[in-house]
Amino acid sequence: MHPNSNPFNPGAGTPPHTLAGRDEEVQAIVTAIERSSLGRSANGIVLHGLRGTGKTVLLGRFCEVASDRGWIAVRIEAAASTSATFAEQLVTRLTPFMLRLDRPSASDHIKRALGAFKSFSISVGLQDVSAGIEVEPRHLLNYGKSIEHSLPDMLRTLAQACAQDGTGVLIAVDEMHDMSRADLRALLAVGQEANESRAPLLLCGAGLPALPRVLSEARTYAERFFEFRAITWLARADARRALVAPVEALGESWTESGLDVILASAGGYPYFLQHFGRAAWNVAAFSPIGAGDANLARSIGFAELDQGFFHIRWERATTAERAYLRAMAIDGDGPSRSGDVADRLGKPASALSAIRTRLIDKGIVYSPVRGRIAFTVPGMATFIRRRDEAGA
């Protein structure tokens, strides 16, 4: 079948044809938005889980749901590799919305919101970005350099202005675990302000499994601002639908044996389902996609993952860090006891703490609980074993 019509879309945050198995999360954000629009209390949603589980896609869906209801919805990536600060990204993402609000007939609520936004952009050094927004001097505020106080005030003022039209503001932060402590505290202060004022302002986030702990360490009462949802692999029925629906939408089909091979290969992980599904479509000469096609797709898929998805993370590790990862891989996807890893390497755990910390900082591993360590990517242990067996 022709690659040009391939319905599968493996990629970072690329929406799949069928968002299977996430109906509860989507309904949760719909409920939160509707409650906020009515002036009732509602918590934002924080998604946490391994890479490849579809958190970024789901966060994007949250923004779509909000936008469809007339809300201002912006998504920000807080990854350590991103050069712009959180505040800079926020100002840049909000500016197009503010420019649309800047009109002669704007209400006093809108004018105050424009003043708060311009004041905030000036305080973070982005006055050029908001240069096109006209604000009366009386609406400008004297925000200081710390965003822990200015950010909540600016977003609350904007949300209250939107409330006049029955809408609100949704801020979605991806890779939230990578936020600086100062930015994280400022964001959590926004959550407190939203709860206290009942403004239609929702914060949502996505990150690695340790994110709930990161938030609670930033503010002990962070759990009051969010509904935490662990995003894991899909149940078999949902994984099956993710493979079948896109193919049937184009008038094609699978054999049951072909589906079984791909389902077993992907392990229910959304990214892997898209990856192996794409490979199966591309190798199949005609419909239905059978077991022979699926087995070939499995070989091609793992080879591509080994050269891309897994290899990228392996290359970021130093020689000493790779030895640590190999010692972890003995436990499969884990988690591993830090003491066991140290024993396998013949060193005291204290001597390996710096290596462990660097691997956590690089986002290759995380600590689910004290004294335990696990891979952030499903299947990483199997990749390491395949690589070592091949003598690479």
Coordinates of C-alpha atoms in Angstrom, one line a residue, residues 28-29 32 41-48 59 62 86 170-173 176-177 179 183-195 201-206 211-230:
A28 CA -12.0 15.3 32.8
I29 CA -10.7 18.4 31.0
A32 CA -13.0 21.2 34.4
S41 CA -13.9 25.5 41.4
A42 CA -12.0 23.1 39.2
N43 CA -8.5 21.7 39.2
G44 CA -6.2 21.4 36.2
I45 CA -4.9 18.0 35.2
V46 CA -1.3 16.8 35.4
L47 CA -0.3 13.8 33.3
H48 CA 2.7 11.8 34.3
L59 CA -1.9 17.8 26.4
F62 CA -6.7 19.6 26.1
F86 CA 9.1 29.8 30.8
L170 CA -5.7 27.4 29.9
I171 CA -2.0 27.1 30.3
A172 CA -0.5 23.7 29.4
V173 CA 3.1 23.0 30.2
M176 CA 6.9 20.2 33.5
H177 CA 9.5 18.3 35.5
M179 CA 11.0 23.7 35.0
D183 CA 9.3 29.0 37.7
L184 CA 7.6 26.0 39.2
R185 CA 6.8 27.9 42.4
A186 CA 5.4 30.8 40.3
L187 CA 3.2 28.4 38.3
L188 CA 1.9 26.8 41.5
A189 CA 1.2 30.3 42.9
V190 CA -1.0 30.7 39.8
G191 CA -2.9 27.6 40.8
Q192 CA -3.5 29.0 44.3
E193 CA -4.6 32.3 42.9
A194 CA -7.0 30.6 40.5
N195 CA -8.5 28.5 43.3
L201 CA -8.0 29.8 34.8
L202 CA -6.7 26.2 34.4
L203 CA -3.1 24.9 34.6
C204 CA -2.3 21.6 33.0
G205 CA 1.0 19.8 32.7
A206 CA 2.8 16.7 31.5
L211 CA 6.5 14.9 38.4
P212 CA 4.0 14.6 41.3
R213 CA 6.9 14.4 43.7
V214 CA 8.6 17.3 42.0
L215 CA 5.5 19.5 42.4
S216 CA 5.0 18.5 46.0
E217 CA 8.6 19.3 46.8
A218 CA 8.2 22.8 45.2
R219 CA 5.0 23.5 47.3
T220 CA 3.8 21.0 49.9
Y221 CA 0.1 21.7 49.0
A222 CA 0.6 21.4 45.2
E223 CA -1.7 18.3 45.1
R224 CA -4.7 20.6 45.9
F225 CA -4.3 22.4 42.6
F226 CA -4.3 19.4 40.3
E227 CA -5.9 16.2 39.4
F228 CA -3.0 13.7 38.8
R229 CA -3.4 11.1 36.2
A230 CA -0.9 8.4 35.4

